Short mmCIF file of C-alpha atoms and ligand atoms in Angstrom, two decimals:
data_model
loop_
_atom_site.label_atom_id
_atom_site.label_comp_id
_atom_site.label_asym_id
_atom_site.label_seq_id
_atom_site.Cartn_x
_atom_site.Cartn_y
_atom_site.Cartn_z
CA UNK A 587 30.83 7.58 8.69
CA UNK A 588 28.35 9.46 6.52
CA UNK A 589 24.95 7.84 6.37
CA UNK A 590 22.77 7.05 3.35
CA UNK A 591 19.19 7.35 4.68
CA UNK A 592 16.61 5.23 2.84
CA UNK A 593 12.86 5.61 3.39
CA UNK A 594 10.48 2.88 2.24
CA UNK A 595 7.05 4.47 2.01
CA UNK A 596 4.58 1.59 1.64
CA UNK A 597 0.90 1.62 0.67
CA UNK A 598 -1.00 -0.45 3.26
CA UNK A 599 -4.50 0.29 1.93
CA UNK A 600 -7.24 -2.32 1.69
CA UNK A 601 -6.46 -3.31 -1.87
CA UNK A 602 -3.16 -4.67 -0.54
CA UNK A 603 -4.96 -7.15 1.72
CA UNK A 604 -4.13 -10.86 1.42
CA UNK A 605 -1.35 -12.08 -0.88
CA UNK A 606 0.00 -8.58 -1.67
CA UNK A 607 0.74 -7.59 1.90
CA UNK A 608 2.21 -11.05 2.59
CA UNK A 609 4.53 -10.71 -0.42
CA UNK A 610 5.43 -7.14 0.59
CA UNK A 611 6.31 -8.35 4.06
CA UNK A 612 8.49 -11.11 2.63
CA UNK A 613 9.99 -8.69 0.08
CA UNK A 614 11.13 -6.43 2.91
CA UNK A 615 12.98 -9.33 4.56
CA UNK A 616 14.60 -10.26 1.27
CA UNK A 617 15.62 -6.66 0.61
CA UNK A 618 17.31 -6.36 4.00
CA UNK A 619 19.12 -9.69 3.59
CA UNK A 620 20.31 -8.77 0.12
CA UNK A 621 21.59 -5.37 1.23
CA UNK A 622 23.43 -6.86 4.18
CA UNK A 623 25.56 -8.89 1.79
CA UNK A 624 26.79 -5.65 0.20
CA UNK A 625 29.69 -4.20 2.24
CA UNK A 626 29.15 -0.70 0.85
CA UNK A 627 25.48 -0.71 1.79
CA UNK A 628 26.24 -2.27 5.15
CA UNK A 629 28.53 0.60 5.97
CA UNK A 630 26.30 3.49 4.93
CA UNK A 631 22.62 2.52 4.65
CA UNK A 632 20.07 3.50 7.31
CA UNK A 633 16.52 2.25 6.73
CA UNK A 634 13.12 3.54 7.79
CA UNK A 635 9.67 2.16 6.94
CA UNK A 636 6.63 4.42 6.69
CA UNK A 637 3.15 3.00 6.11
CA UNK A 638 0.21 4.88 4.67
CA UNK A 639 -3.49 4.19 4.18
CA UNK A 640 -5.99 6.81 5.40
CA UNK A 641 -3.23 8.12 7.66
CA UNK A 642 0.56 7.83 7.50
CA UNK A 643 2.93 6.79 10.26
CA UNK A 644 6.42 5.49 10.95
CA UNK A 645 6.55 1.70 11.32
CA UNK A 646 10.31 1.58 11.75
CA UNK A 647 12.40 4.67 12.54
CA UNK A 648 15.67 5.32 10.72
CA UNK A 649 17.99 2.49 11.86
CA UNK A 650 21.35 1.26 10.62
CA UNK A 651 21.04 -1.73 8.30
CA UNK A 652 22.78 -4.11 10.69
CA UNK A 653 20.23 -3.51 13.44
CA UNK A 654 17.17 -3.05 11.27
CA UNK A 655 14.24 -5.39 11.82
CA UNK A 656 11.38 -5.31 9.24
CA UNK A 657 8.12 -4.26 10.98
CA UNK A 658 4.72 -5.92 10.65
CA UNK A 659 2.61 -4.13 8.02
CA UNK A 660 -0.93 -3.24 9.17
CA UNK A 661 -3.88 -2.55 6.82
CA UNK A 662 -6.07 0.55 6.76
CA UNK A 663 -8.66 2.26 4.60
CA UNK A 664 -7.72 4.98 2.09
CA UNK A 665 -4.63 5.88 0.02
CA UNK A 666 -3.42 9.24 1.33
CA UNK A 667 -0.34 9.88 -0.78
CA UNK A 668 -0.26 13.59 0.16
CA UNK A 669 -0.26 12.75 3.88
CA UNK A 670 2.45 10.13 3.31
CA UNK A 671 4.64 12.59 1.45
CA UNK A 672 4.25 15.17 4.22
CA UNK A 673 5.08 12.54 6.83
CA UNK A 674 8.31 11.49 5.12
CA UNK A 675 9.32 15.16 4.76
CA UNK A 676 8.69 15.71 8.50
CA UNK A 677 10.87 12.66 9.22
CA UNK A 678 13.67 13.95 7.02
CA UNK A 679 13.50 17.38 8.70
CA UNK A 680 14.04 15.58 12.00
CA UNK A 681 16.43 12.77 10.98
CA UNK A 682 18.83 14.18 8.44
CA UNK A 683 22.20 15.39 9.63
CA UNK A 684 23.24 18.44 7.65
CA UNK A 685 26.82 19.24 6.77
CA UNK A 686 28.48 21.93 8.88
CA UNK A 687 31.98 23.32 9.08
CA UNK A 688 32.86 20.63 11.67
CA UNK A 689 31.16 17.58 10.20
CA UNK A 690 30.08 16.00 6.96
CA UNK A 691 26.33 15.42 6.96
CA UNK A 692 24.25 12.61 5.46
CA UNK A 693 24.19 11.68 1.79
CA UNK A 694 21.06 12.56 -0.16
CA UNK A 695 18.23 10.38 1.20
CA UNK A 696 16.46 7.91 -1.11
CA UNK A 697 12.68 7.88 -0.79
CA UNK A 698 10.82 4.94 -2.35
CA UNK A 699 7.07 5.47 -2.59
CA UNK A 700 5.16 2.26 -3.46
CA UNK A 701 1.44 2.27 -4.18
CA UNK A 702 -1.09 0.06 -5.95
CA UNK A 703 -3.87 2.63 -6.31
CA UNK A 704 -4.70 6.31 -6.74
CA UNK A 705 -4.48 8.94 -4.07
CA UNK A 706 -7.63 9.57 -2.02
CA UNK A 707 -6.37 12.84 -0.53
CA UNK A 708 -5.15 16.20 -1.85
CA UNK A 709 -1.50 16.01 -2.86
CA UNK A 710 -1.03 19.58 -4.15
CA UNK A 711 0.42 21.18 -1.02
CA UNK A 712 2.76 18.27 -0.27
CA UNK A 713 4.08 18.37 -3.83
CA UNK A 714 4.68 22.13 -3.54
CA UNK A 715 6.56 21.57 -0.28
CA UNK A 716 8.71 18.88 -1.90
CA UNK A 717 9.53 21.14 -4.84
CA UNK A 718 10.43 24.04 -2.55
CA UNK A 719 12.59 22.20 0.00
CA UNK A 720 13.36 18.61 -0.97
CA UNK A 721 13.83 18.49 -4.73
CA UNK A 722 17.56 19.27 -4.37
CA UNK A 723 18.03 17.45 -1.07
CA UNK A 724 16.50 14.00 -1.66
CA UNK A 725 15.73 11.51 -4.42
CA UNK A 726 12.23 10.21 -4.91
CA UNK A 727 11.51 6.91 -6.65
CA UNK A 728 7.86 6.52 -7.65
CA UNK A 729 6.87 2.84 -7.95
CA UNK A 730 3.51 1.51 -9.12
CA UNK A 731 2.50 -1.98 -8.14
CA UNK A 732 0.11 -3.45 -10.68
CA UNK A 733 -2.00 -1.94 -13.45
CA UNK A 734 -4.22 0.05 -11.11
CA UNK A 735 -1.46 2.21 -9.65
CA UNK A 736 -1.74 5.88 -10.64
CA UNK A 737 1.81 7.08 -11.19
CA UNK A 738 0.87 10.54 -12.44
CA UNK A 739 0.47 12.03 -8.93
CA UNK A 740 4.16 11.92 -7.98
CA UNK A 741 5.70 11.79 -11.43
CA UNK A 742 6.48 15.50 -11.63
CA UNK A 743 8.68 15.37 -8.53
CA UNK A 744 10.09 11.85 -9.02
CA UNK A 745 13.68 11.14 -10.05
CA UNK A 746 12.54 7.80 -11.44
CA UNK A 747 9.09 6.33 -12.12
CA UNK A 748 8.32 2.72 -12.94
CA UNK A 749 5.59 0.14 -12.77
CA UNK A 750 5.67 -3.55 -11.85
CA UNK A 751 2.75 -5.42 -13.35
CA UNK A 752 3.58 -9.01 -14.08
CA UNK A 753 0.57 -11.32 -13.81
CA UNK A 754 2.56 -13.42 -11.36
CA UNK A 755 2.33 -11.64 -8.03
CA UNK A 756 5.37 -13.40 -6.60
CA UNK A 757 7.51 -12.16 -9.48
CA UNK A 758 6.22 -8.63 -8.99
CA UNK A 759 7.49 -8.53 -5.42
CA UNK A 760 10.72 -10.24 -6.33
CA UNK A 761 11.34 -7.58 -8.97
CA UNK A 762 10.34 -4.85 -6.51
CA UNK A 763 12.87 -6.04 -3.97
CA UNK A 764 15.60 -6.47 -6.59
CA UNK A 765 15.08 -3.05 -8.16
CA UNK A 766 15.18 -1.32 -4.78
CA UNK A 767 18.19 -3.31 -3.57
CA UNK A 768 20.18 -2.71 -6.75
CA UNK A 769 19.49 1.03 -6.75
CA UNK A 770 20.44 1.36 -3.07
CA UNK A 771 23.62 -0.65 -3.71
CA UNK A 772 24.63 1.46 -6.67
CA UNK A 773 23.90 4.68 -4.79
CA UNK A 774 25.99 3.54 -1.84
CA UNK A 775 28.89 2.85 -4.21
CA UNK A 776 28.68 6.18 -5.98
CA UNK A 777 28.53 8.27 -2.84
CA UNK A 778 29.83 11.71 -3.31
CA UNK A 779 29.19 11.60 -7.05
CA UNK A 780 25.97 12.94 -8.48
CA UNK A 781 24.64 9.83 -10.20
CA UNK A 782 21.02 9.51 -11.20
CA UNK A 783 18.98 6.68 -9.71
CA UNK A 784 18.58 4.10 -12.43
CA UNK A 785 17.01 0.75 -13.10
CA UNK A 786 19.19 -2.26 -13.57
CA UNK A 787 19.15 -3.23 -17.29
CA UNK A 788 18.81 -6.94 -16.61
CA UNK A 789 15.74 -6.33 -14.50
CA UNK A 790 14.18 -4.15 -17.17
CA UNK A 791 14.68 -6.84 -19.76
CA UNK A 792 12.78 -9.48 -17.86
CA UNK A 793 9.72 -7.26 -18.58
CA UNK A 794 8.06 -7.46 -15.18
CA UNK A 795 8.99 -3.77 -15.05
CA UNK A 796 8.10 -0.93 -17.32
CA UNK A 797 9.48 2.56 -17.17
CA UNK A 798 6.58 4.97 -17.37
CA UNK A 799 7.39 7.72 -19.83
CA UNK A 800 4.21 9.16 -21.28
CA UNK A 801 1.01 10.18 -19.58
CA UNK A 802 -0.86 7.12 -20.82
CA UNK A 803 1.53 4.83 -18.98
CA UNK A 804 1.23 6.92 -15.84
CA UNK A 805 -2.51 6.80 -15.36
CA UNK A 806 -4.24 3.87 -13.79
CA UNK A 807 -6.72 1.44 -15.23
CA UNK A 808 -10.16 1.35 -13.61
CA UNK A 809 -10.31 -0.27 -10.24
CA UNK A 810 -11.11 -3.92 -10.63
CA UNK A 811 -12.20 -4.78 -7.13
CA UNK A 812 -15.07 -4.24 -4.77
CA UNK A 813 -14.00 -4.37 -1.14
CA UNK A 814 -16.37 -4.40 1.81
CA UNK A 815 -15.40 -4.18 5.48
CA UNK A 816 -17.14 -6.46 7.97
CA UNK A 817 -16.98 -6.95 11.72
CA UNK A 818 -16.88 -10.38 13.38
CA UNK A 819 -19.80 -10.70 15.78
CA UNK A 820 -17.88 -13.01 18.10
CA UNK A 821 -14.35 -11.65 18.36
CA UNK A 822 -15.31 -8.04 17.37
CA UNK A 823 -12.40 -7.77 14.95
CA UNK A 824 -12.66 -6.38 11.39
CA UNK A 825 -12.25 -8.34 8.14
CA UNK A 826 -12.31 -7.46 4.46
CA UNK A 827 -14.30 -9.26 1.76
CA UNK A 828 -12.99 -8.90 -1.75
CA UNK A 829 -14.76 -9.35 -5.12
CA UNK A 830 -13.08 -9.06 -8.51
CA UNK A 831 -14.75 -7.48 -11.54
CA UNK A 832 -15.91 -10.03 -14.05
CA UNK A 833 -15.76 -9.25 -17.77
CA UNK A 834 -16.31 -5.92 -19.51
CA UNK A 835 -19.28 -3.76 -18.65
CA UNK A 836 -21.37 -3.30 -21.79
CA UNK A 837 -24.59 -2.09 -20.21
CA UNK A 838 -25.91 -1.88 -16.66
CA UNK A 839 -23.80 -2.40 -13.56
CA UNK A 840 -20.49 -4.23 -13.35
CA UNK A 841 -20.54 -7.72 -11.89
CA UNK A 842 -18.02 -8.81 -9.28
CA UNK A 843 -17.08 -12.37 -8.36
CA UNK A 844 -16.04 -13.35 -4.85
CA UNK A 845 -12.31 -13.77 -4.18
CA UNK A 846 -12.10 -14.21 -0.41
CA UNK A 847 -12.25 -12.75 3.07
CA UNK A 848 -9.21 -11.63 5.05
CA UNK A 849 -8.87 -11.20 8.78
CA UNK A 850 -7.65 -7.81 9.98
CA UNK A 851 -6.13 -6.75 13.27
CA UNK A 852 -7.53 -4.23 15.74
CA UNK A 853 -5.28 -1.45 14.43
CA UNK A 854 -7.19 -1.30 11.11
CA UNK A 855 -9.17 1.68 12.41
CA UNK A 856 -6.03 3.55 13.51
CA UNK A 857 -4.72 3.49 9.95
CA UNK A 858 -8.02 4.30 8.27
CA UNK A 859 -9.43 7.42 6.79
CA UNK A 860 -12.42 8.23 8.99
CA UNK A 861 -14.11 10.79 6.78
CA UNK A 862 -17.60 9.59 5.80
CA UNK A 863 -17.47 7.34 2.78
CA UNK A 864 -20.30 7.62 0.27
CA UNK A 865 -19.14 5.09 -2.26
CA UNK A 866 -21.68 2.31 -2.48
CA UNK A 867 -22.23 -0.84 -4.46
CA UNK A 868 -25.42 -2.88 -4.88
CA UNK A 869 -25.58 -6.33 -3.35
CA UNK A 870 -26.82 -7.70 -6.69
CA UNK A 871 -23.48 -6.75 -8.25
CA UNK A 872 -21.62 -9.03 -5.85
CA UNK A 873 -21.70 -12.67 -6.88
CA UNK A 874 -20.79 -15.30 -4.33
CA UNK A 875 -19.55 -14.94 -0.79
CA UNK A 876 -17.94 -16.83 2.04
CA UNK A 877 -17.47 -17.30 5.74
CA UNK A 878 -15.95 -15.19 8.48
CA UNK A 879 -12.12 -15.44 8.56
CA UNK A 880 -12.10 -14.86 12.34
CA UNK A 881 -14.70 -17.22 13.80
CA UNK A 882 -15.54 -19.48 10.87
CA UNK A 883 -19.24 -18.52 10.80
CA UNK A 884 -20.53 -19.60 7.38
CA UNK A 885 -21.97 -16.20 6.34
CA UNK A 886 -19.75 -13.12 6.54
CA UNK A 887 -22.09 -10.90 4.60
CA UNK A 888 -25.08 -9.97 6.78
CA UNK A 889 -25.95 -6.29 7.01
CA UNK A 890 -27.60 -4.27 9.77
CA UNK A 891 -29.82 -1.20 9.12
CA UNK A 892 -26.95 0.89 10.50
CA UNK A 893 -24.85 -0.12 7.52
CA UNK A 894 -22.48 -2.44 9.36
CA UNK A 895 -21.66 -5.75 7.65
CA UNK A 896 -21.03 -8.67 10.03
CA UNK A 897 -20.89 -12.47 10.25
CA UNK A 898 -23.79 -14.79 11.14
CA UNK A 899 -24.07 -18.53 11.70
CA UNK A 900 -27.32 -18.84 9.76
CA UNK A 901 -30.84 -17.49 9.43
CA UNK A 902 -32.57 -16.06 12.49
CA UNK A 903 -31.78 -13.40 15.04
CA UNK A 904 -28.38 -11.80 15.53
CA UNK A 905 -27.14 -8.72 17.38
CA UNK A 906 -25.23 -6.14 15.33
CA UNK A 907 -21.70 -5.81 16.80
CA UNK A 908 -21.66 -2.08 16.00
CA UNK A 909 -25.01 -0.62 17.12
CA UNK A 910 -26.14 -3.57 19.30
CA UNK A 911 -29.61 -3.71 17.74
CA UNK A 912 -31.38 -7.04 17.13
CA UNK A 913 -31.52 -7.99 13.47
CA UNK A 914 -33.56 -10.75 11.90
CA UNK A 915 -32.28 -12.58 8.85
CA UNK A 916 -34.86 -14.60 6.95
CA UNK A 917 -34.97 -16.18 3.57
CA UNK A 918 -36.12 -13.73 0.93
CA UNK A 919 -37.19 -15.35 -2.35
CA UNK A 920 -37.13 -11.96 -4.09
CA UNK A 921 -33.45 -11.53 -3.20
CA UNK A 922 -33.85 -7.93 -2.05
CA UNK A 923 -31.18 -5.65 -3.45
CA UNK A 924 -29.46 -3.35 -0.97
CA UNK A 925 -26.68 -0.78 -1.06
CA UNK A 926 -23.42 -1.47 0.74
CA UNK A 927 -20.64 0.95 1.62
CA UNK A 928 -17.50 0.22 -0.32
CA UNK A 929 -14.16 0.50 1.36
CA UNK A 930 -11.83 3.11 -0.12
CA UNK A 931 -9.11 0.75 -1.27
ZN1 LIG B 1284 -16.98 -13.99 12.80
ZN1 LIG B 1285 -26.03 -2.03 13.44
#
């Protein structure tokens, strides 16, 4: 049986934290269940999941649909699309069975790249490599999740580019799963014939999806979030605090309103870009705050001189979980403004 290899290349950067990653996780389950009901897909499809943030890695190696189990999606810092593209090409070099005189090799692999932001690394070399060796051998589907996804990076090598940006996040992920499932199904039916990857008409008409055609539709809107990484003082695990931009900036600095804090697992660092990050935001731009999602301490937004943000129970002394120095937090009627390192998103 000739295989149809499918690679899901998923953005697991900080901006995906919370509802997005939960919906993506659920969407993956739905996608697998839907494909398993299709006898053509069941016979040919092999799935692999690759995650990328600051680094890229395989979360699930190429496995036949019947035995595929959707992996847990971690979160990291950064959106390295170039690294992700190189990783999937390395996987294909290793995985794909080529046709020889004795055997028929795999069908053209389908590579779905899903991102909600813009690349934070250099993509030039990876794109050159794709053009030189993979353009004829694989199909790339470039999917933007939300208005802030920059589709222009991969558009020149993509066989299909589209954006999902319904206001209703649940519908976005439903549409994502349906578009991917229907294109895999139709490709597994048309095996052997050179058919272009296409979007199901019905799905296009329910307007959660737009095909990006001109450069205006490809570029992203300005980032709307401020994300800060903190470390729980008690359990020593990371968390992310998220603020959303409020209104249009007419003069001065943008103002961000608090959305929430999300607990992260230990592997956050493994998936993060560890180059120094110089992007900062002023504390006066961040309105509101909340408690620590790990230990429940009421203030998740205390900052040490070393730059580390961590949780505290209240005013007084606390030891920084990063540099171990004693910090004192008192009430400051002036509301001192300080600069905080922003996560890459
Ligand atoms: Zn805590
Ligand atoms: Zn410190």
